[in-house]
Short mmCIF file of the N, C-alpha and C atoms (twelve columns), coordinates in Angstrom:
data_MODEL
# 
_entry.id   MODEL 
# 
loop_
_atom_site.group_PDB 
_atom_site.id 
_atom_site.type_symbol 
_atom_site.label_atom_id 
_atom_site.label_alt_id 
_atom_site.label_comp_id 
_atom_site.label_asym_id 
_atom_site.label_seq_id 
_atom_site.Cartn_x 
_atom_site.Cartn_y 
_atom_site.Cartn_z 
_atom_site.pdbx_PDB_model_num 
ATOM 1   N N  . MET A 1   227.925 170.765 169.748 1 
ATOM 2   C CA . MET A 1   227.033 172.153 170.049 1 
ATOM 3   C C  . MET A 1   225.659 171.976 170.083 1 
ATOM 4   N N  . LEU A 2   224.844 172.106 171.403 1 
ATOM 5   C CA . LEU A 2   223.451 172.475 171.107 1 
ATOM 6   C C  . LEU A 2   223.151 174.047 170.837 1 
ATOM 7   N N  . GLU A 3   222.374 174.155 169.721 1 
ATOM 8   C CA . GLU A 3   221.972 175.588 169.490 1 
ATOM 9   C C  . GLU A 3   221.020 175.949 170.683 1 
ATOM 10  N N  . ASN A 4   220.165 175.359 170.671 1 
ATOM 11  C CA . ASN A 4   218.642 175.380 171.476 1 
ATOM 12  C C  . ASN A 4   219.012 174.700 172.804 1 
ATOM 13  N N  . LEU A 5   219.674 174.742 174.094 1 
ATOM 14  C CA . LEU A 5   219.357 174.237 175.077 1 
ATOM 15  C C  . LEU A 5   217.905 173.996 175.923 1 
ATOM 16  N N  . PRO A 6   218.033 172.898 176.492 1 
ATOM 17  C CA . PRO A 6   216.823 172.912 177.012 1 
ATOM 18  C C  . PRO A 6   216.960 173.490 178.748 1 
ATOM 19  N N  . PRO A 7   215.722 173.874 178.881 1 
ATOM 20  C CA . PRO A 7   215.539 174.355 180.539 1 
ATOM 21  C C  . PRO A 7   216.139 173.345 181.317 1 
ATOM 22  N N  . CYS A 8   216.363 173.627 182.627 1 
ATOM 23  C CA . CYS A 8   216.491 172.811 183.573 1 
ATOM 24  C C  . CYS A 8   215.151 171.995 184.014 1 
ATOM 25  N N  . PRO A 9   215.609 170.705 184.163 1 
ATOM 26  C CA . PRO A 9   214.295 169.705 184.625 1 
ATOM 27  C C  . PRO A 9   213.801 170.091 185.869 1 
ATOM 28  N N  . LYS A 10  214.660 170.256 186.882 1 
ATOM 29  C CA . LYS A 10  214.534 170.742 188.280 1 
ATOM 30  C C  . LYS A 10  213.896 171.871 188.291 1 
ATOM 31  N N  . CYS A 11  214.438 173.015 188.025 1 
ATOM 32  C CA . CYS A 11  213.962 174.385 188.499 1 
ATOM 33  C C  . CYS A 11  213.396 175.274 187.413 1 
ATOM 34  N N  . SER A 12  213.512 174.654 186.049 1 
ATOM 35  C CA . SER A 12  213.021 175.159 184.812 1 
ATOM 36  C C  . SER A 12  213.948 176.661 184.572 1 
ATOM 37  N N  . CYS A 13  214.871 176.770 185.357 1 
ATOM 38  C CA . CYS A 13  215.760 177.750 184.583 1 
ATOM 39  C C  . CYS A 13  216.217 177.685 183.236 1 
ATOM 40  N N  . GLU A 14  215.906 178.822 182.377 1 
ATOM 41  C CA . GLU A 14  216.375 178.648 181.031 1 
ATOM 42  C C  . GLU A 14  218.065 178.891 180.784 1 
ATOM 43  N N  . TYR A 15  218.895 179.474 181.644 1 
ATOM 44  C CA . TYR A 15  220.285 179.878 181.415 1 
ATOM 45  C C  . TYR A 15  220.831 178.834 181.849 1 
ATOM 46  N N  . THR A 16  221.026 177.614 181.043 1 
ATOM 47  C CA . THR A 16  221.589 176.533 181.102 1 
ATOM 48  C C  . THR A 16  222.911 176.442 180.185 1 
ATOM 49  N N  . TYR A 17  223.947 175.911 180.420 1 
ATOM 50  C CA . TYR A 17  225.103 175.645 179.499 1 
ATOM 51  C C  . TYR A 17  225.695 174.670 179.454 1 
ATOM 52  N N  . GLU A 18  226.330 174.433 178.048 1 
ATOM 53  C CA . GLU A 18  226.886 172.810 177.789 1 
ATOM 54  C C  . GLU A 18  228.152 172.938 178.815 1 
ATOM 55  N N  . MET A 19  228.795 171.421 179.335 1 
ATOM 56  C CA . MET A 19  230.024 171.329 179.930 1 
ATOM 57  C C  . MET A 19  230.620 170.041 179.573 1 
ATOM 58  N N  . ASN A 20  231.395 169.750 178.365 1 
ATOM 59  C CA . ASN A 20  231.433 168.703 177.992 1 
ATOM 60  C C  . ASN A 20  230.352 168.090 177.484 1 
ATOM 61  N N  . ALA A 21  229.925 166.665 177.698 1 
ATOM 62  C CA . ALA A 21  228.947 165.972 177.342 1 
ATOM 63  C C  . ALA A 21  227.619 166.147 178.028 1 
ATOM 64  N N  . LEU A 22  227.556 167.160 179.316 1 
ATOM 65  C CA . LEU A 22  226.555 167.380 180.031 1 
ATOM 66  C C  . LEU A 22  226.133 168.696 180.053 1 
ATOM 67  N N  . VAL A 23  224.777 169.430 180.361 1 
ATOM 68  C CA . VAL A 23  224.212 170.407 180.468 1 
ATOM 69  C C  . VAL A 23  224.076 170.806 181.844 1 
ATOM 70  N N  . VAL A 24  224.139 172.069 182.383 1 
ATOM 71  C CA . VAL A 24  224.384 172.227 183.404 1 
ATOM 72  C C  . VAL A 24  223.552 173.381 183.864 1 
ATOM 73  N N  . CYS A 25  222.895 173.731 184.693 1 
ATOM 74  C CA . CYS A 25  221.816 174.834 185.503 1 
ATOM 75  C C  . CYS A 25  222.821 175.207 186.440 1 
ATOM 76  N N  . PRO A 26  222.804 176.378 186.192 1 
ATOM 77  C CA . PRO A 26  223.728 177.574 186.885 1 
ATOM 78  C C  . PRO A 26  222.909 178.283 188.271 1 
ATOM 79  N N  . GLU A 27  221.792 178.077 188.309 1 
ATOM 80  C CA . GLU A 27  220.896 178.214 189.691 1 
ATOM 81  C C  . GLU A 27  221.126 177.322 190.699 1 
ATOM 82  N N  . CYS A 28  220.667 176.050 190.049 1 
ATOM 83  C CA . CYS A 28  220.369 174.600 191.136 1 
ATOM 84  C C  . CYS A 28  221.730 173.757 191.128 1 
ATOM 85  N N  . GLY A 29  222.552 173.695 189.952 1 
ATOM 86  C CA . GLY A 29  223.640 173.011 190.180 1 
ATOM 87  C C  . GLY A 29  223.117 171.760 189.646 1 
ATOM 88  N N  . HIS A 30  221.982 171.345 188.816 1 
ATOM 89  C CA . HIS A 30  221.695 169.849 188.430 1 
ATOM 90  C C  . HIS A 30  222.213 169.598 186.908 1 
ATOM 91  N N  . GLU A 31  222.990 168.784 186.815 1 
ATOM 92  C CA . GLU A 31  223.806 168.305 185.646 1 
ATOM 93  C C  . GLU A 31  223.053 167.032 185.045 1 
ATOM 94  N N  . TRP A 32  222.712 167.011 183.707 1 
ATOM 95  C CA . TRP A 32  222.304 166.067 183.343 1 
ATOM 96  C C  . TRP A 32  222.840 165.921 181.666 1 
ATOM 97  N N  . VAL A 33  222.496 164.759 180.745 1 
ATOM 98  C CA . VAL A 33  223.131 164.572 179.406 1 
ATOM 99  C C  . VAL A 33  221.946 164.996 178.862 1 
ATOM 100 N N  . PRO A 34  221.808 165.770 177.872 1 
ATOM 101 C CA . PRO A 34  220.683 166.425 176.691 1 
ATOM 102 C C  . PRO A 34  220.060 164.909 176.108 1 
ATOM 103 N N  . GLY A 35  220.546 164.231 175.799 1 
ATOM 104 C CA . GLY A 35  219.826 163.161 174.954 1 
ATOM 105 C C  . GLY A 35  218.786 162.388 175.790 1 
ATOM 106 N N  . GLU A 36  219.102 162.685 177.181 1 
ATOM 107 C CA . GLU A 36  218.202 161.956 178.360 1 
ATOM 108 C C  . GLU A 36  217.537 162.360 179.058 1 
ATOM 109 N N  . ALA A 37  217.498 163.866 178.613 1 
ATOM 110 C CA . ALA A 37  216.569 165.172 179.234 1 
ATOM 111 C C  . ALA A 37  214.943 164.565 178.872 1 
ATOM 112 N N  . GLY A 38  214.789 164.427 178.121 1 
ATOM 113 C CA . GLY A 38  213.571 164.192 177.586 1 
ATOM 114 C C  . GLY A 38  212.938 162.728 178.424 1 
ATOM 115 N N  . ALA A 39  213.661 161.988 178.329 1 
ATOM 116 C CA . ALA A 39  213.243 160.575 179.286 1 
ATOM 117 C C  . ALA A 39  213.283 161.015 180.358 1 
ATOM 118 N N  . GLY A 40  214.024 161.329 181.167 1 
ATOM 119 C CA . GLY A 40  214.592 161.848 182.302 1 
ATOM 120 C C  . GLY A 40  213.403 162.645 183.076 1 
ATOM 121 N N  . GLY A 41  212.856 163.346 182.203 1 
ATOM 122 C CA . GLY A 41  212.022 164.617 182.404 1 
ATOM 123 C C  . GLY A 41  210.235 164.128 182.128 1 
ATOM 124 N N  . GLY A 42  210.223 162.901 181.600 1 
ATOM 125 C CA . GLY A 42  208.729 162.335 181.786 1 
ATOM 126 C C  . GLY A 42  209.033 161.259 182.816 1 
ATOM 127 N N  . ASP A 43  210.184 160.742 183.489 1 
ATOM 128 C CA . ASP A 43  210.336 160.077 184.403 1 
ATOM 129 C C  . ASP A 43  210.390 160.518 185.928 1 
ATOM 130 N N  . LEU A 44  210.460 161.527 185.836 1 
ATOM 131 C CA . LEU A 44  210.181 162.530 186.993 1 
ATOM 132 C C  . LEU A 44  208.959 162.283 187.607 1 
ATOM 133 N N  . ALA A 45  207.765 162.272 187.088 1 
ATOM 134 C CA . ALA A 45  206.292 161.896 187.656 1 
ATOM 135 C C  . ALA A 45  206.228 160.876 187.932 1 
ATOM 136 N N  . GLY A 46  206.674 159.622 187.090 1 
ATOM 137 C CA . GLY A 46  206.417 158.504 187.511 1 
ATOM 138 C C  . GLY A 46  207.176 158.216 188.588 1 
ATOM 139 N N  . GLU A 47  208.580 158.950 188.737 1 
ATOM 140 C CA . GLU A 47  209.469 158.381 189.697 1 
ATOM 141 C C  . GLU A 47  208.972 158.647 191.193 1 
ATOM 142 N N  . ARG A 48  207.966 159.674 191.012 1 
ATOM 143 C CA . ARG A 48  207.484 159.783 192.419 1 
ATOM 144 C C  . ARG A 48  206.667 158.461 193.266 1 
ATOM 145 N N  . VAL A 49  207.136 157.821 193.797 1 
ATOM 146 C CA . VAL A 49  206.755 156.637 194.605 1 
ATOM 147 C C  . VAL A 49  206.452 157.101 196.220 1 
ATOM 148 N N  . VAL A 50  205.803 157.263 196.751 1 
ATOM 149 C CA . VAL A 50  205.689 157.006 198.000 1 
ATOM 150 C C  . VAL A 50  205.177 156.102 198.978 1 
ATOM 151 N N  . LYS A 51  205.963 155.461 199.797 1 
ATOM 152 C CA . LYS A 51  205.809 154.002 200.342 1 
ATOM 153 C C  . LYS A 51  205.739 154.429 201.656 1 
ATOM 154 N N  . ASP A 52  204.641 153.328 202.331 1 
ATOM 155 C CA . ASP A 52  204.508 153.373 203.757 1 
ATOM 156 C C  . ASP A 52  205.763 152.917 204.527 1 
ATOM 157 N N  . ALA A 53  205.422 152.312 205.814 1 
ATOM 158 C CA . ALA A 53  206.603 152.103 206.518 1 
ATOM 159 C C  . ALA A 53  206.689 150.517 206.508 1 
ATOM 160 N N  . VAL A 54  205.476 149.940 205.222 1 
ATOM 161 C CA . VAL A 54  206.128 147.929 205.573 1 
ATOM 162 C C  . VAL A 54  206.150 147.901 203.968 1 
ATOM 163 N N  . GLY A 55  206.118 149.144 203.069 1 
ATOM 164 C CA . GLY A 55  206.495 148.870 201.612 1 
ATOM 165 C C  . GLY A 55  205.323 148.888 200.682 1 
ATOM 166 N N  . ASN A 56  204.371 149.353 201.249 1 
ATOM 167 C CA . ASN A 56  203.019 149.592 200.526 1 
ATOM 168 C C  . ASN A 56  203.239 151.000 199.661 1 
ATOM 169 N N  . VAL A 57  202.549 150.858 198.556 1 
ATOM 170 C CA . VAL A 57  202.616 152.325 197.734 1 
ATOM 171 C C  . VAL A 57  201.315 153.050 198.122 1 
ATOM 172 N N  . LEU A 58  201.773 154.467 198.250 1 
ATOM 173 C CA . LEU A 58  200.443 154.909 198.762 1 
ATOM 174 C C  . LEU A 58  200.059 155.992 197.753 1 
ATOM 175 N N  . GLN A 59  198.919 156.421 197.678 1 
ATOM 176 C CA . GLN A 59  198.350 157.443 196.589 1 
ATOM 177 C C  . GLN A 59  197.133 158.199 196.940 1 
ATOM 178 N N  . ASP A 60  197.034 159.325 196.910 1 
ATOM 179 C CA . ASP A 60  196.088 160.280 197.201 1 
ATOM 180 C C  . ASP A 60  194.573 159.895 197.335 1 
ATOM 181 N N  . GLY A 61  194.278 159.995 198.869 1 
ATOM 182 C CA . GLY A 61  192.960 159.670 199.166 1 
ATOM 183 C C  . GLY A 61  192.951 158.597 199.817 1 
ATOM 184 N N  . ASP A 62  194.125 157.721 200.088 1 
ATOM 185 C CA . ASP A 62  194.092 156.654 200.400 1 
ATOM 186 C C  . ASP A 62  193.910 156.572 202.161 1 
ATOM 187 N N  . SER A 63  193.829 155.839 203.148 1 
ATOM 188 C CA . SER A 63  193.616 155.689 204.472 1 
ATOM 189 C C  . SER A 63  194.803 155.081 205.031 1 
ATOM 190 N N  . VAL A 64  195.273 155.633 205.761 1 
ATOM 191 C CA . VAL A 64  196.316 154.973 206.610 1 
ATOM 192 C C  . VAL A 64  196.255 155.249 208.436 1 
ATOM 193 N N  . VAL A 65  196.985 154.279 208.789 1 
ATOM 194 C CA . VAL A 65  197.198 154.040 210.333 1 
ATOM 195 C C  . VAL A 65  198.362 154.446 210.781 1 
ATOM 196 N N  . VAL A 66  198.333 155.277 212.018 1 
ATOM 197 C CA . VAL A 66  199.525 155.531 212.413 1 
ATOM 198 C C  . VAL A 66  200.048 154.566 213.119 1 
ATOM 199 N N  . VAL A 67  201.381 154.040 212.860 1 
ATOM 200 C CA . VAL A 67  202.157 152.988 213.454 1 
ATOM 201 C C  . VAL A 67  202.945 153.337 214.500 1 
ATOM 202 N N  . LYS A 68  203.534 154.593 215.113 1 
ATOM 203 C CA . LYS A 68  203.988 154.777 216.251 1 
ATOM 204 C C  . LYS A 68  203.607 155.996 216.697 1 
ATOM 205 N N  . ALA A 69  203.670 156.098 218.051 1 
ATOM 206 C CA . ALA A 69  202.899 157.225 218.804 1 
ATOM 207 C C  . ALA A 69  203.999 158.380 218.571 1 
ATOM 208 N N  . LEU A 70  203.188 159.529 218.023 1 
ATOM 209 C CA . LEU A 70  203.836 160.892 217.221 1 
ATOM 210 C C  . LEU A 70  203.675 162.039 218.595 1 
ATOM 211 N N  . LYS A 71  204.695 162.869 219.192 1 
ATOM 212 C CA . LYS A 71  204.611 164.021 219.575 1 
ATOM 213 C C  . LYS A 71  204.432 165.167 218.576 1 
ATOM 214 N N  . VAL A 72  203.488 166.041 219.212 1 
ATOM 215 C CA . VAL A 72  202.985 167.387 218.886 1 
ATOM 216 C C  . VAL A 72  203.194 168.343 219.403 1 
ATOM 217 N N  . LYS A 73  203.732 169.572 218.766 1 
ATOM 218 C CA . LYS A 73  204.322 170.642 219.552 1 
ATOM 219 C C  . LYS A 73  202.977 171.237 219.817 1 
ATOM 220 N N  . GLY A 74  203.225 171.663 221.278 1 
ATOM 221 C CA . GLY A 74  201.854 172.485 221.579 1 
ATOM 222 C C  . GLY A 74  200.423 171.451 222.141 1 
ATOM 223 N N  . SER A 75  200.472 170.319 221.830 1 
ATOM 224 C CA . SER A 75  199.938 169.201 222.797 1 
ATOM 225 C C  . SER A 75  200.369 168.323 223.882 1 
ATOM 226 N N  . PRO A 76  199.600 168.334 225.029 1 
ATOM 227 C CA . PRO A 76  200.019 167.774 225.880 1 
ATOM 228 C C  . PRO A 76  200.139 166.394 225.323 1 
ATOM 229 N N  . SER A 77  199.035 165.639 224.786 1 
ATOM 230 C CA . SER A 77  199.513 164.433 224.401 1 
ATOM 231 C C  . SER A 77  199.587 164.588 222.894 1 
ATOM 232 N N  . GLY A 78  200.336 163.410 222.316 1 
ATOM 233 C CA . GLY A 78  200.498 163.381 220.881 1 
ATOM 234 C C  . GLY A 78  199.614 162.141 220.428 1 
ATOM 235 N N  . ILE A 79  200.196 162.173 219.182 1 
ATOM 236 C CA . ILE A 79  199.157 161.128 218.196 1 
ATOM 237 C C  . ILE A 79  199.303 159.633 218.678 1 
ATOM 238 N N  . LYS A 80  198.486 158.911 219.144 1 
ATOM 239 C CA . LYS A 80  198.678 157.469 219.530 1 
ATOM 240 C C  . LYS A 80  198.832 156.400 218.254 1 
ATOM 241 N N  . ALA A 81  199.433 155.537 218.491 1 
ATOM 242 C CA . ALA A 81  199.779 154.670 217.452 1 
ATOM 243 C C  . ALA A 81  198.239 154.196 217.273 1 
ATOM 244 N N  . GLY A 82  198.132 153.714 216.134 1 
ATOM 245 C CA . GLY A 82  196.769 152.908 215.428 1 
ATOM 246 C C  . GLY A 82  195.624 154.148 215.282 1 
ATOM 247 N N  . THR A 83  195.961 155.069 215.529 1 
ATOM 248 C CA . THR A 83  195.063 156.346 214.723 1 
ATOM 249 C C  . THR A 83  194.951 156.407 213.292 1 
ATOM 250 N N  . LYS A 84  193.782 156.489 212.959 1 
ATOM 251 C CA . LYS A 84  193.464 156.240 211.664 1 
ATOM 252 C C  . LYS A 84  193.059 157.525 210.870 1 
ATOM 253 N N  . VAL A 85  194.002 157.727 209.652 1 
ATOM 254 C CA . VAL A 85  193.524 159.154 208.773 1 
ATOM 255 C C  . VAL A 85  193.421 158.832 207.456 1 
ATOM 256 N N  . ARG A 86  192.130 159.597 207.391 1 
ATOM 257 C CA . ARG A 86  191.554 159.241 206.156 1 
ATOM 258 C C  . ARG A 86  191.830 160.324 204.738 1 
ATOM 259 N N  . ASN A 87  191.750 159.938 203.563 1 
ATOM 260 C CA . ASN A 87  191.792 160.786 202.893 1 
ATOM 261 C C  . ASN A 87  193.308 161.653 202.450 1 
ATOM 262 N N  . ILE A 88  194.263 160.970 202.677 1 
ATOM 263 C CA . ILE A 88  195.711 161.998 202.675 1 
ATOM 264 C C  . ILE A 88  196.005 162.343 201.091 1 
ATOM 265 N N  . ARG A 89  196.817 163.251 201.325 1 
ATOM 266 C CA . ARG A 89  197.467 163.814 200.024 1 
ATOM 267 C C  . ARG A 89  198.906 163.585 200.162 1 
ATOM 268 N N  . LEU A 90  199.347 163.270 198.928 1 
ATOM 269 C CA . LEU A 90  200.931 163.257 198.855 1 
ATOM 270 C C  . LEU A 90  201.474 164.731 198.333 1 
ATOM 271 N N  . VAL A 91  202.367 165.085 198.714 1 
ATOM 272 C CA . VAL A 91  202.874 166.333 198.870 1 
ATOM 273 C C  . VAL A 91  204.778 166.416 198.554 1 
ATOM 274 N N  . ASP A 92  205.171 167.130 198.350 1 
ATOM 275 C CA . ASP A 92  206.642 167.572 198.285 1 
ATOM 276 C C  . ASP A 92  207.020 168.413 199.613 1 
ATOM 277 N N  . GLY A 93  206.934 167.751 200.741 1 
ATOM 278 C CA . GLY A 93  206.591 168.294 201.900 1 
ATOM 279 C C  . GLY A 93  208.288 168.826 202.617 1 
ATOM 280 N N  . VAL A 94  208.543 169.429 203.361 1 
ATOM 281 C CA . VAL A 94  209.953 169.766 203.888 1 
ATOM 282 C C  . VAL A 94  209.969 168.515 204.820 1 
ATOM 283 N N  . ASP A 95  211.238 168.513 204.926 1 
ATOM 284 C CA . ASP A 95  212.136 167.247 205.824 1 
ATOM 285 C C  . ASP A 95  211.504 166.108 206.264 1 
ATOM 286 N N  . GLY A 96  210.953 165.526 204.594 1 
ATOM 287 C CA . GLY A 96  210.823 164.558 204.679 1 
ATOM 288 C C  . GLY A 96  209.270 164.476 205.019 1 
ATOM 289 N N  . HIS A 97  208.556 165.100 205.443 1 
ATOM 290 C CA . HIS A 97  206.852 165.347 205.562 1 
ATOM 291 C C  . HIS A 97  206.371 165.200 204.157 1 
ATOM 292 N N  . ASP A 98  205.761 163.900 203.924 1 
ATOM 293 C CA . ASP A 98  205.365 163.687 202.581 1 
ATOM 294 C C  . ASP A 98  203.887 163.405 202.127 1 
ATOM 295 N N  . ILE A 99  203.250 163.651 203.578 1 
ATOM 296 C CA . ILE A 99  201.683 163.116 203.551 1 
ATOM 297 C C  . ILE A 99  201.247 164.292 204.234 1 
ATOM 298 N N  . ASP A 100 199.916 165.117 203.445 1 
ATOM 299 C CA . ASP A 100 199.232 166.425 204.114 1 
ATOM 300 C C  . ASP A 100 198.034 165.966 204.253 1 
ATOM 301 N N  . CYS A 101 197.490 165.725 205.743 1 
ATOM 302 C CA . CYS A 101 196.159 165.337 205.807 1 
ATOM 303 C C  . CYS A 101 195.616 165.781 207.084 1 
ATOM 304 N N  . LYS A 102 194.615 165.723 207.671 1 
ATOM 305 C CA . LYS A 102 193.500 165.813 208.747 1 
ATOM 306 C C  . LYS A 102 193.508 164.860 209.838 1 
ATOM 307 N N  . VAL A 103 193.720 165.212 210.982 1 
ATOM 308 C CA . VAL A 103 194.087 163.928 212.116 1 
ATOM 309 C C  . VAL A 103 193.098 164.607 213.014 1 
ATOM 310 N N  . ASP A 104 192.139 163.843 213.339 1 
ATOM 311 C CA . ASP A 104 190.856 163.980 214.309 1 
ATOM 312 C C  . ASP A 104 191.482 164.554 215.525 1 
ATOM 313 N N  . GLY A 105 190.895 165.611 216.031 1 
ATOM 314 C CA . GLY A 105 191.528 165.928 217.368 1 
ATOM 315 C C  . GLY A 105 192.484 167.053 217.437 1 
ATOM 316 N N  . PHE A 106 193.217 166.952 215.794 1 
ATOM 317 C CA . PHE A 106 194.604 167.814 215.971 1 
ATOM 318 C C  . PHE A 106 194.391 168.749 214.827 1 
ATOM 319 N N  . GLY A 107 193.636 168.501 213.917 1 
ATOM 320 C CA . GLY A 107 193.789 169.161 212.554 1 
ATOM 321 C C  . GLY A 107 194.543 169.029 211.484 1 
ATOM 322 N N  . ALA A 108 194.921 169.811 210.743 1 
ATOM 323 C CA . ALA A 108 195.686 169.686 209.500 1 
ATOM 324 C C  . ALA A 108 197.232 169.498 209.867 1 
ATOM 325 N N  . MET A 109 197.873 168.723 209.160 1 
ATOM 326 C CA . MET A 109 199.068 168.518 209.649 1 
ATOM 327 C C  . MET A 109 199.884 167.608 208.398 1 
ATOM 328 N N  . GLN A 110 201.139 167.800 208.355 1 
ATOM 329 C CA . GLN A 110 202.047 166.930 207.903 1 
ATOM 330 C C  . GLN A 110 202.347 165.365 208.284 1 
ATOM 331 N N  . LEU A 111 202.585 164.250 207.668 1 
ATOM 332 C CA . LEU A 111 203.317 163.559 208.365 1 
ATOM 333 C C  . LEU A 111 204.309 162.529 207.467 1 
ATOM 334 N N  . LYS A 112 205.263 161.888 207.912 1 
ATOM 335 C CA . LYS A 112 206.076 161.419 207.307 1 
ATOM 336 C C  . LYS A 112 205.746 160.072 206.712 1 
ATOM 337 N N  . SER A 113 205.587 159.369 205.656 1 
ATOM 338 C CA . SER A 113 205.487 158.084 205.238 1 
ATOM 339 C C  . SER A 113 205.867 157.135 205.814 1 
ATOM 340 N N  . SER A 114 206.971 157.096 206.868 1 
ATOM 341 C CA . SER A 114 207.582 156.093 207.111 1 
ATOM 342 C C  . SER A 114 207.015 155.659 208.646 1 
ATOM 343 N N  . VAL A 115 205.773 156.789 209.086 1 
ATOM 344 C CA . VAL A 115 205.340 156.584 210.365 1 
ATOM 345 C C  . VAL A 115 203.705 155.901 210.425 1 
ATOM 346 N N  . VAL A 116 203.710 155.604 208.952 1 
ATOM 347 C CA . VAL A 116 202.198 155.282 208.484 1 
ATOM 348 C C  . VAL A 116 202.134 154.293 207.901 1 
ATOM 349 N N  . LYS A 117 200.899 153.441 208.002 1 
ATOM 350 C CA . LYS A 117 200.682 151.843 207.211 1 
ATOM 351 C C  . LYS A 117 199.454 152.009 206.540 1 
ATOM 352 N N  . LYS A 118 199.451 151.793 205.137 1 
ATOM 353 C CA . LYS A 118 198.085 152.024 204.589 1 
ATOM 354 C C  . LYS A 118 196.992 150.922 205.305 1 
ATOM 355 N N  . ALA A 119 195.985 151.419 205.320 1 
ATOM 356 C CA . ALA A 119 194.710 150.869 205.904 1 
ATOM 357 C C  . ALA A 119 193.696 150.041 205.102 1 
# 
């Protein structure tokens, strides 16, 4: 039995409890082995690798090219394939949209990394 249980590495909840060999978070339901929690917590930042449509690793500040035409709500024309987007930011977006950027003619929006290629 551990005296001081570590907080949840996913949601930082302090009310974790032991269940057999695992530590469990009651808020998000995440389960982990306490000996690997330190190693796993350090790997979460390194684990965040975003790849484009062809497998190149993307980083903040990269320029990308849209590889397929995209429909945009409220716009009669969408984003055409071949549109270059500069200075991207990688974010934890909603529904797989992990790139935050400004597209010329459309403004700020989020894109999926699966529809862009590193320029």
